[in-house]
Amino acid sequence: MNNTQQRVAMGYIKGVFGIKGWLKIAADTEYTDSLLDYPEWHLSKDGKTLTVTLESGKIAGGELQVKFEGIDDRDQAFALRGYTIEIPREAFEPAEEDEYYWADLVGMTVSNKDGVVLGKVNSLMDTGAHDVLVIDGGHGRKLIPFVSYYIETVDTENRTITADWGLDY
């Protein structure tokens, strides 16, 4: 999987902080400081990709702030604004039993208990109470709560999900 390894967007660089190269990060992770678990980040914007190494990071005022090796002043930091932060999928910790990374669910085929294919997982939404699968397919868009009441099985090997969900829902 080397050069074509799957990278997962985990947030973006929203601005600079101070004059010594610190950056403000908008993290799309469950916990704001989760990105600090990864020493190497891939940054992408407009077809350009950079690899940076985390030198330091902290939460200040509920906001993630980081410093990369070799980015030592405000101008260098400012040039990175708007870059998407990507982490290689294989760098993720293994998921706990019956837990899944959103990135692994996207693209899975969802069928109901009657064997009718509802479509593929396009994305997920966090409603606060629980996650919701956004499924697009021949029967239109379906929103299915990702909870055990509706989700019968998740087969990561065959990339399929079976849901207790009727076509008329």
Coordinates of N, CA, C and O in Angstrom, one line a residue:
M1 N 0.8 -1.2 0.0 CA 0.0 0.0 0.0 C 0.9 1.3 0.0 O 0.3 2.4 0.0
N2 N 2.1 1.1 0.0 CA 3.1 2.2 0.2 C 2.7 3.6 -0.3 O 2.3 4.4 0.4
N3 N 3.0 3.8 -1.6 CA 2.7 5.2 -2.1 C 1.3 5.5 -2.2 O 0.9 6.7 -2.3
T4 N 0.4 4.5 -2.3 CA -1.0 4.8 -2.4 C -1.7 4.6 -1.1 O -2.9 4.3 -1.0
Q5 N -1.0 4.7 0.0 CA -1.6 4.4 1.3 C -2.7 5.4 1.5 O -2.7 6.5 1.1
Q6 N -3.8 4.9 2.2 CA -4.9 5.7 2.4 C -4.6 6.7 3.5 O -4.2 6.4 4.6
R7 N -4.9 8.0 3.2 CA -4.8 9.1 4.2 C -6.1 9.6 4.6 O -7.0 9.7 3.7
V8 N -6.3 9.9 5.8 CA -7.6 10.4 6.3 C -7.5 11.8 6.8 O -6.6 12.1 7.6
A9 N -8.4 12.7 6.2 CA -8.4 14.1 6.6 C -8.8 14.2 8.1 O -9.8 13.6 8.4
M10 N -8.0 14.8 8.9 CA -8.3 14.9 10.3 C -8.5 16.4 10.8 O -8.6 16.6 12.0
G11 N -8.5 17.3 9.9 CA -8.7 18.7 10.2 C -8.0 19.6 9.3 O -7.6 19.2 8.2
Y12 N -7.8 20.8 9.7 CA -7.1 21.8 8.8 C -6.4 22.9 9.6 O -6.7 23.1 10.8
I13 N -5.5 23.6 9.0 CA -4.7 24.6 9.7 C -5.5 25.9 9.5 O -5.8 26.3 8.3
K14 N -6.0 26.5 10.6 CA -6.9 27.6 10.4 C -6.2 29.0 10.6 O -6.8 30.0 10.3
G15 N -5.0 29.0 11.2 CA -4.3 30.3 11.3 C -3.1 30.2 12.1 O -2.6 29.1 12.5
V16 N -2.4 31.3 12.4 CA -1.2 31.3 13.1 C -1.4 31.9 14.5 O -2.4 32.5 14.8
F17 N -0.4 31.6 15.3 CA -0.5 32.0 16.7 C 0.9 32.5 17.1 O 1.8 31.7 17.1
G18 N 1.0 33.8 17.5 CA 2.3 34.3 17.9 C 3.2 34.5 16.7 O 2.8 34.5 15.6
I19 N 4.5 34.7 17.1 CA 5.5 35.0 16.0 C 6.5 33.9 15.9 O 7.5 34.0 15.1
K20 N 6.4 32.8 16.6 CA 7.5 31.8 16.6 C 7.1 30.5 15.8 O 7.7 29.5 16.0
G21 N 6.1 30.6 14.9 CA 5.7 29.5 14.0 C 4.6 28.6 14.5 O 4.4 27.6 13.9
W22 N 4.0 29.0 15.6 CA 2.8 28.2 16.1 C 1.6 28.4 15.2 O 1.4 29.4 14.7
L23 N 0.8 27.3 15.1 CA -0.4 27.3 14.3 C -1.6 26.9 15.1 O -1.5 26.1 16.0
K24 N -2.8 27.4 14.7 CA -4.0 27.1 15.3 C -4.6 26.0 14.3 O -4.7 26.2 13.1
I25 N -5.1 24.9 15.0 CA -5.7 23.8 14.2 C -7.1 23.6 14.5 O -7.6 23.6 15.6
A26 N -7.9 23.3 13.4 CA -9.3 22.9 13.5 C -9.3 21.4 13.4 O -9.0 20.9 12.3
A27 N -9.5 20.7 14.5 CA -9.4 19.2 14.5 C -10.7 18.6 14.2 O -11.7 18.9 14.9
D28 N -10.8 17.7 13.3 CA -12.1 16.9 13.0 C -11.9 15.5 13.7 O -12.0 14.5 13.1
T29 N -11.6 15.5 15.0 CA -11.4 14.3 15.7 C -12.3 14.3 17.0 O -12.8 15.4 17.4
E30 N -12.6 13.2 17.5 CA -13.5 13.1 18.7 C -12.9 13.9 19.8 O -13.6 14.6 20.5
Y31 N -11.6 13.8 20.1 CA -10.9 14.6 21.1 C -10.0 15.6 20.4 O -9.2 15.2 19.6
T32 N -10.0 16.8 20.9 CA -9.3 17.9 20.2 C -7.8 17.6 20.2 O -7.1 17.8 19.2
D33 N -7.2 16.9 21.2 CA -5.8 16.7 21.3 C -5.4 15.3 20.6 O -4.2 15.0 20.7
S34 N -6.3 14.6 20.0 CA -6.0 13.3 19.4 C -4.9 13.4 18.3 O -4.1 12.5 18.2
L35 N -4.8 14.5 17.6 CA -3.8 14.7 16.6 C -2.4 14.7 17.1 O -1.5 14.4 16.4
L36 N -2.3 15.0 18.4 CA -0.9 15.0 19.0 C -0.4 13.6 19.2 O 0.8 13.5 19.4
D37 N -1.2 12.6 19.0 CA -0.7 11.2 19.0 C 0.1 10.8 17.8 O 0.7 9.8 17.8
Y38 N 0.0 11.7 16.7 CA 0.7 11.3 15.5 C 1.9 12.3 15.3 O 1.7 13.5 15.1
P39 N 3.1 11.7 15.3 CA 4.3 12.6 15.2 C 4.5 13.2 13.8 O 5.1 14.3 13.6
E40 N 4.0 12.5 12.8 CA 4.2 13.0 11.4 C 2.8 13.3 10.8 O 1.9 12.4 10.8
W41 N 2.7 14.5 10.2 CA 1.4 14.8 9.5 C 1.7 15.1 8.0 O 2.8 15.6 7.7
H42 N 0.7 14.8 7.2 CA 0.8 15.1 5.8 C -0.2 16.3 5.6 O -1.3 16.3 6.1
L43 N 0.3 17.4 5.0 CA -0.5 18.5 4.7 C -0.8 18.6 3.2 O 0.1 18.4 2.4
S44 N -2.0 18.9 2.8 CA -2.3 19.0 1.4 C -3.2 20.2 1.1 O -4.1 20.5 1.9
K45 N -3.0 20.8 0.0 CA -3.7 21.9 -0.5 C -3.4 22.1 -2.0 O -2.3 22.2 -2.4
D46 N -4.5 22.3 -2.7 CA -4.3 22.6 -4.2 C -3.4 21.6 -4.9 O -2.5 22.0 -5.7
G47 N -3.5 20.3 -4.5 CA -2.6 19.3 -5.2 C -1.2 19.2 -4.7 O -0.4 18.4 -5.1
K48 N -0.8 20.1 -3.7 CA 0.5 20.1 -3.2 C 0.5 19.4 -1.8 O -0.5 19.5 -1.0
T49 N 1.5 18.5 -1.6 CA 1.5 17.8 -0.3 C 2.8 18.0 0.4 O 3.9 17.9 -0.3
L50 N 2.8 18.2 1.7 CA 4.0 18.4 2.5 C 3.9 17.4 3.6 O 2.9 17.1 4.1
T51 N 5.1 16.9 4.1 CA 5.1 16.1 5.3 C 5.9 16.9 6.3 O 6.9 17.5 6.1
V52 N 5.2 17.0 7.5 CA 5.8 17.8 8.6 C 5.9 16.9 9.9 O 5.2 16.0 10.0
T53 N 6.8 17.3 10.7 CA 7.0 16.6 12.0 C 6.6 17.5 13.1 O 7.0 18.6 13.2
L54 N 5.8 17.0 14.0 CA 5.3 17.7 15.2 C 6.4 17.9 16.1 O 7.1 17.0 16.5
E55 N 6.7 19.2 16.5 CA 7.7 19.5 17.5 C 7.1 19.6 18.8 O 7.6 19.2 19.8
S56 N 5.9 20.3 18.9 CA 5.2 20.5 20.1 C 3.7 20.8 19.9 O 3.4 21.2 18.8
G57 N 2.9 20.6 20.9 CA 1.5 20.9 20.7 C 0.8 21.0 22.1 O 1.3 20.5 23.1
K58 N -0.3 21.8 22.1 CA -1.0 22.0 23.4 C -2.4 22.4 23.1 O -2.7 22.8 22.0
I59 N -3.2 22.3 24.1 CA -4.6 22.8 24.1 C -4.5 24.1 24.9 O -4.1 24.2 26.0
A60 N -5.0 25.2 24.2 CA -5.1 26.5 24.9 C -6.4 27.1 24.6 O -6.8 27.3 23.5
G61 N -7.2 27.4 25.7 CA -8.5 27.9 25.5 C -9.4 27.0 24.6 O -10.2 27.5 23.8
G62 N -9.3 25.7 24.8 CA -10.1 24.8 24.1 C -9.7 24.6 22.6 O -10.3 23.9 21.8
E63 N -8.6 25.2 22.2 CA -8.1 25.2 20.9 C -6.8 24.5 20.8 O -5.9 24.6 21.6
L64 N -6.6 23.6 19.7 CA -5.3 22.9 19.5 C -4.3 23.9 18.8 O -4.6 24.5 17.8
Q65 N -3.1 24.0 19.4 CA -2.1 24.8 18.8 C -0.8 23.9 18.7 O -0.5 23.1 19.6
V66 N -0.2 23.9 17.5 CA 1.0 23.1 17.3 C 2.1 23.9 16.7 O 2.0 25.0 16.1
K67 N 3.3 23.3 16.9 CA 4.5 23.8 16.2 C 5.2 22.7 15.5 O 5.3 21.6 16.1
F68 N 5.6 22.9 14.3 CA 6.3 21.9 13.5 C 7.7 22.2 13.4 O 8.2 23.3 13.5
E69 N 8.6 21.1 13.3 CA 10.0 21.3 13.2 C 10.3 22.1 11.9 O 9.7 21.8 10.9
G70 N 11.2 23.1 12.0 CA 11.6 23.8 10.8 C 10.6 25.0 10.5 O 10.9 25.8 9.6
I71 N 9.5 25.1 11.2 CA 8.6 26.3 11.0 C 8.8 27.2 12.2 O 8.2 26.9 13.2
D72 N 9.6 28.2 12.0 CA 10.1 28.9 13.2 C 9.7 30.4 13.2 O 10.0 31.1 14.2
D73 N 8.9 30.9 12.2 CA 8.4 32.2 12.3 C 7.0 32.4 11.7 O 6.5 31.4 11.1
R74 N 6.4 33.5 12.0 CA 5.0 33.8 11.6 C 4.8 33.6 10.1 O 3.8 33.1 9.6
D75 N 5.8 34.1 9.3 CA 5.6 34.0 7.8 C 5.6 32.6 7.3 O 4.8 32.2 6.5
Q76 N 6.5 31.7 7.8 CA 6.5 30.3 7.4 C 5.2 29.7 7.9 O 4.6 28.9 7.1
A77 N 4.7 30.0 9.0 CA 3.5 29.4 9.6 C 2.3 29.9 8.7 O 1.4 29.1 8.4
F78 N 2.3 31.2 8.4 CA 1.2 31.8 7.7 C 1.0 31.1 6.3 O -0.1 30.9 5.8
A79 N 2.1 30.7 5.7 CA 2.0 30.0 4.4 C 1.3 28.6 4.4 O 0.9 28.1 3.4
L80 N 1.1 28.1 5.6 CA 0.5 26.8 5.8 C -1.0 26.9 6.1 O -1.7 25.9 6.1
R81 N -1.5 28.1 6.2 CA -3.0 28.3 6.4 C -3.8 27.6 5.3 O -3.5 27.7 4.1
G82 N -4.9 26.9 5.7 CA -5.8 26.3 4.8 C -5.4 24.9 4.3 O -6.1 24.2 3.6
Y83 N -4.2 24.5 4.8 CA -3.8 23.1 4.4 C -4.7 22.1 5.2 O -4.9 22.3 6.4
T84 N -5.0 21.0 4.5 CA -5.8 19.9 5.2 C -4.7 19.0 5.9 O -3.7 18.7 5.3
I85 N -5.0 18.6 7.1 CA -4.2 17.7 7.8 C -4.6 16.2 7.5 O -5.8 15.9 7.7
E86 N -3.7 15.4 7.0 CA -4.0 14.0 6.8 C -3.1 13.1 7.5 O -1.9 13.4 7.6
I87 N -3.6 12.0 8.0 CA -2.9 11.0 8.8 C -3.0 9.7 8.0 O -4.1 9.3 7.6
P88 N -1.9 8.9 7.8 CA -2.1 7.6 7.2 C -3.0 6.7 8.0 O -2.8 6.6 9.2
R89 N -3.9 6.0 7.3 CA -4.9 5.2 8.0 C -4.2 4.1 8.9 O -4.6 3.8 10.0
E90 N -3.0 3.6 8.4 CA -2.4 2.5 9.1 C -1.7 3.0 10.4 O -1.3 2.2 11.2
A91 N -1.6 4.3 10.6 CA -1.1 4.8 11.8 C -2.1 4.8 13.0 O -1.7 5.0 14.1
F92 N -3.4 4.6 12.7 CA -4.4 4.6 13.7 C -4.2 3.5 14.6 O -3.8 2.4 14.2
E93 N -4.6 3.7 15.9 CA -4.6 2.6 16.9 C -5.7 1.6 16.4 O -6.7 2.0 15.8
P94 N -5.6 0.3 16.7 CA -6.7 -0.6 16.4 C -7.9 -0.2 17.1 O -7.9 0.3 18.3
A95 N -9.1 -0.3 16.4 CA -10.4 0.1 17.1 C -10.7 -1.0 18.1 O -10.3 -2.1 18.0
E96 N -11.4 -0.5 19.1 CA -11.9 -1.5 20.2 C -13.0 -2.4 19.5 O -13.5 -2.1 18.5
E97 N -13.3 -3.5 20.2 CA -14.3 -4.4 19.7 C -15.6 -3.6 19.6 O -16.0 -2.8 20.5
D98 N -16.3 -3.8 18.5 CA -17.6 -3.1 18.2 C -17.5 -1.6 18.1 O -18.4 -0.9 18.2
E99 N -16.2 -1.1 17.8 CA -16.0 0.3 17.5 C -15.4 0.3 16.1 O -14.6 -0.5 15.7
Y100 N -15.7 1.4 15.4 CA -15.2 1.6 14.0 C -14.7 3.0 13.8 O -15.3 3.9 14.3
Y101 N -13.7 3.2 13.0 CA -13.3 4.5 12.5 C -14.2 4.9 11.4 O -14.6 4.1 10.5
W102 N -14.7 6.2 11.4 CA -15.6 6.6 10.3 C -14.9 6.3 8.9 O -15.6 5.9 8.0
A103 N -13.6 6.6 8.8 CA -12.9 6.4 7.6 C -13.1 5.0 7.0 O -13.1 4.7 5.8
D104 N -13.2 4.0 7.9 CA -13.4 2.6 7.5 C -14.8 2.3 7.1 O -15.0 1.4 6.3
L105 N -15.8 3.0 7.6 CA -17.2 2.8 7.2 C -17.5 3.4 5.9 O -18.4 2.9 5.2
V106 N -16.9 4.6 5.5 CA -17.2 5.2 4.3 C -16.9 4.3 3.1 O -15.8 3.7 3.1
G107 N -17.8 4.2 2.2 CA -17.7 3.3 1.0 C -18.2 1.9 1.2 O -18.3 1.2 0.2
M108 N -18.6 1.5 2.4 CA -19.2 0.2 2.6 C -20.6 0.2 2.0 O -21.3 1.1 2.0
T109 N -20.9 -1.0 1.5 CA -22.3 -1.3 1.0 C -23.2 -1.6 2.1 O -22.9 -2.5 2.9
V110 N -24.4 -1.0 2.1 CA -25.4 -1.2 3.2 C -26.6 -1.9 2.6 O -27.1 -1.4 1.6
S111 N -26.9 -3.0 3.2 CA -28.1 -3.8 2.8 C -29.1 -3.9 3.9 O -28.6 -3.8 5.1
N112 N -30.4 -4.1 3.7 CA -31.3 -4.3 4.8 C -31.4 -5.8 5.0 O -30.8 -6.6 4.3
K113 N -32.2 -6.2 6.0 CA -32.3 -7.6 6.4 C -32.9 -8.5 5.3 O -32.7 -9.7 5.2
D114 N -33.6 -7.8 4.4 CA -34.2 -8.6 3.2 C -33.3 -8.7 2.1 O -33.6 -9.2 1.0
G115 N -32.0 -8.2 2.2 CA -31.0 -8.4 1.2 C -31.1 -7.3 0.2 O -30.3 -7.3 -0.8
V116 N -31.9 -6.2 0.3 CA -32.0 -5.1 -0.6 C -30.8 -4.2 -0.3 O -30.7 -3.7 0.8
V117 N -30.1 -3.9 -1.4 CA -29.0 -2.9 -1.2 C -29.5 -1.5 -1.2 O -30.2 -1.0 -2.1
L118 N -29.2 -0.8 0.0 CA -29.7 0.5 0.2 C -28.8 1.5 -0.5 O -29.2 2.6 -0.8
G119 N -27.5 1.2 -0.6 CA -26.5 2.1 -1.2 C -25.2 1.9 -0.5 O -24.9 0.9 0.3
K120 N -24.3 2.9 -0.6 CA -23.0 3.0 0.0 C -23.0 4.1 1.0 O -23.6 5.1 0.8
V121 N -22.1 3.9 2.0 CA -22.0 5.0 3.0 C -21.2 6.1 2.4 O -20.0 5.9 1.9
N122 N -21.8 7.2 2.3 CA -21.2 8.4 1.7 C -20.4 9.2 2.8 O -19.3 9.6 2.5
S123 N -21.0 9.3 4.0 CA -20.3 10.0 5.1 C -21.1 9.7 6.4 O -22.0 8.9 6.3
L124 N -20.6 10.2 7.5 CA -21.3 10.1 8.7 C -21.5 11.5 9.3 O -20.8 12.4 9.0
M125 N -22.5 11.6 10.2 CA -22.8 12.8 10.9 C -22.8 12.5 12.4 O -23.3 11.4 12.8
D126 N -22.4 13.4 13.1 CA -22.4 13.3 14.6 C -23.6 14.2 15.1 O -23.5 15.4 14.9
T127 N -24.6 13.6 15.6 CA -25.8 14.3 16.1 C -25.7 14.7 17.5 O -26.6 15.3 18.1
G128 N -24.6 14.3 18.2 CA -24.5 14.5 19.6 C -24.9 13.3 20.4 O -24.2 12.8 21.3
A129 N -26.1 12.8 20.0 CA -26.6 11.6 20.7 C -25.9 10.3 20.2 O -25.6 9.4 20.9
H130 N -25.7 10.3 18.8 CA -25.1 9.1 18.2 C -24.7 9.5 16.8 O -25.0 10.6 16.3
D131 N -23.9 8.7 16.1 CA -23.5 8.9 14.8 C -24.6 8.4 13.8 O -25.3 7.5 14.2
V132 N -24.7 9.0 12.7 CA -25.7 8.6 11.7 C -24.9 8.4 10.3 O -24.1 9.2 9.9
L133 N -25.2 7.2 9.8 CA -24.7 6.9 8.4 C -25.5 7.6 7.4 O -26.7 7.6 7.4
V134 N -24.8 8.3 6.4 CA -25.4 8.9 5.3 C -25.2 8.0 4.1 O -24.0 7.8 3.7
I135 N -26.3 7.4 3.6 CA -26.2 6.4 2.6 C -26.8 6.9 1.3 O -28.0 7.4 1.3
D136 N -26.1 6.8 0.2 CA -26.6 7.2 -1.1 C -26.7 6.0 -2.0 O -25.7 5.2 -2.0
G137 N -27.8 5.8 -2.7 CA -28.0 4.6 -3.6 C -29.2 4.8 -4.5 O -29.8 5.9 -4.6
G138 N -29.6 3.7 -5.1 CA -30.7 3.7 -6.0 C -32.0 4.0 -5.4 O -33.0 4.3 -6.1
H139 N -32.1 4.0 -4.1 CA -33.3 4.3 -3.4 C -33.3 5.7 -2.7 O -34.1 6.0 -1.8
G140 N -32.4 6.5 -3.2 CA -32.2 7.8 -2.7 C -31.3 7.9 -1.5 O -30.7 6.9 -1.1
R141 N -31.3 9.0 -0.8 CA -30.4 9.1 0.4 C -31.2 8.6 1.6 O -32.3 8.9 1.8
K142 N -30.5 7.8 2.4 CA -31.0 7.3 3.6 C -30.1 7.7 4.8 O -28.9 7.8 4.6
L143 N -30.7 8.1 5.9 CA -29.9 8.4 7.1 C -30.3 7.4 8.2 O -31.4 7.3 8.6
I144 N -29.3 6.6 8.5 CA -29.5 5.5 9.5 C -28.7 5.7 10.7 O -27.4 5.8 10.6
P145 N -29.3 5.8 11.9 CA -28.5 5.9 13.1 C -27.6 4.7 13.3 O -28.0 3.6 13.1
F146 N -26.3 5.0 13.6 CA -25.3 3.9 13.7 C -25.3 3.5 15.2 O -24.5 3.7 16.0
V147 N -26.4 2.7 15.5 CA -26.6 2.2 16.8 C -27.1 0.7 16.7 O -27.6 0.3 15.6
S148 N -26.8 -0.1 17.7 CA -27.1 -1.5 17.6 C -28.5 -1.9 17.3 O -28.8 -2.9 16.8
Y149 N -29.5 -1.0 17.7 CA -30.9 -1.2 17.4 C -31.1 -1.3 15.9 O -32.0 -2.1 15.5
Y150 N -30.4 -0.6 15.1 CA -30.6 -0.6 13.6 C -29.5 -1.3 12.9 O -29.8 -1.8 11.8
I151 N -28.3 -1.4 13.4 CA -27.2 -2.0 12.7 C -27.0 -3.4 13.2 O -26.7 -3.7 14.3
E152 N -27.3 -4.4 12.3 CA -27.2 -5.8 12.6 C -25.7 -6.3 12.6 O -25.3 -6.9 13.6
T153 N -25.0 -6.0 11.5 CA -23.7 -6.5 11.4 C -22.8 -5.5 10.6 O -23.4 -4.7 9.8
V154 N -21.6 -5.4 10.9 CA -20.6 -4.7 10.2 C -19.5 -5.6 9.8 O -18.8 -6.2 10.7
D155 N -19.3 -5.9 8.5 CA -18.3 -6.9 8.1 C -17.2 -6.1 7.4 O -17.3 -5.7 6.2
T156 N -16.1 -5.8 8.2 CA -15.1 -5.0 7.6 C -14.3 -5.7 6.5 O -13.8 -5.0 5.6
E157 N -14.2 -7.0 6.6 CA -13.5 -7.7 5.5 C -14.2 -7.6 4.2 O -13.6 -7.4 3.2
N158 N -15.5 -7.8 4.2 CA -16.3 -7.8 2.9 C -16.8 -6.4 2.6 O -17.5 -6.2 1.6
R159 N -16.6 -5.4 3.6 CA -17.0 -4.0 3.4 C -18.5 -3.9 3.3 O -19.0 -3.2 2.4
T160 N -19.2 -4.6 4.1 CA -20.7 -4.6 4.1 C -21.3 -4.3 5.5 O -20.7 -4.7 6.5
I161 N -22.4 -3.7 5.5 CA -23.2 -3.4 6.7 C -24.6 -3.9 6.4 O -25.2 -3.7 5.4
T162 N -25.2 -4.6 7.4 CA -26.5 -5.1 7.3 C -27.3 -4.3 8.4 O -26.9 -4.2 9.5
A163 N -28.4 -3.6 7.9 CA -29.2 -2.8 8.8 C -30.7 -3.2 8.8 O -31.2 -3.8 7.8
D164 N -31.3 -3.0 10.0 CA -32.7 -3.3 10.1 C -33.4 -2.0 9.7 O -33.7 -1.2 10.5
W165 N -33.6 -1.9 8.4 CA -34.1 -0.6 7.8 C -34.9 -0.9 6.6 O -34.4 -1.4 5.6
G166 N -36.1 -0.4 6.6 CA -37.0 -0.6 5.4 C -36.8 0.4 4.3 O -36.3 1.5 4.6
L167 N -37.2 0.1 3.1 CA -37.1 1.0 2.0 C -37.9 2.3 2.2 O -37.7 3.3 1.7
D168 N -39.0 2.1 3.0 CA -40.0 3.2 3.2 C -39.6 4.1 4.4 O -40.4 5.0 4.7
Y169 N -38.5 3.8 5.0 CA -38.1 4.7 6.2 C -37.5 6.0 5.7 O -36.8 6.1 4.7

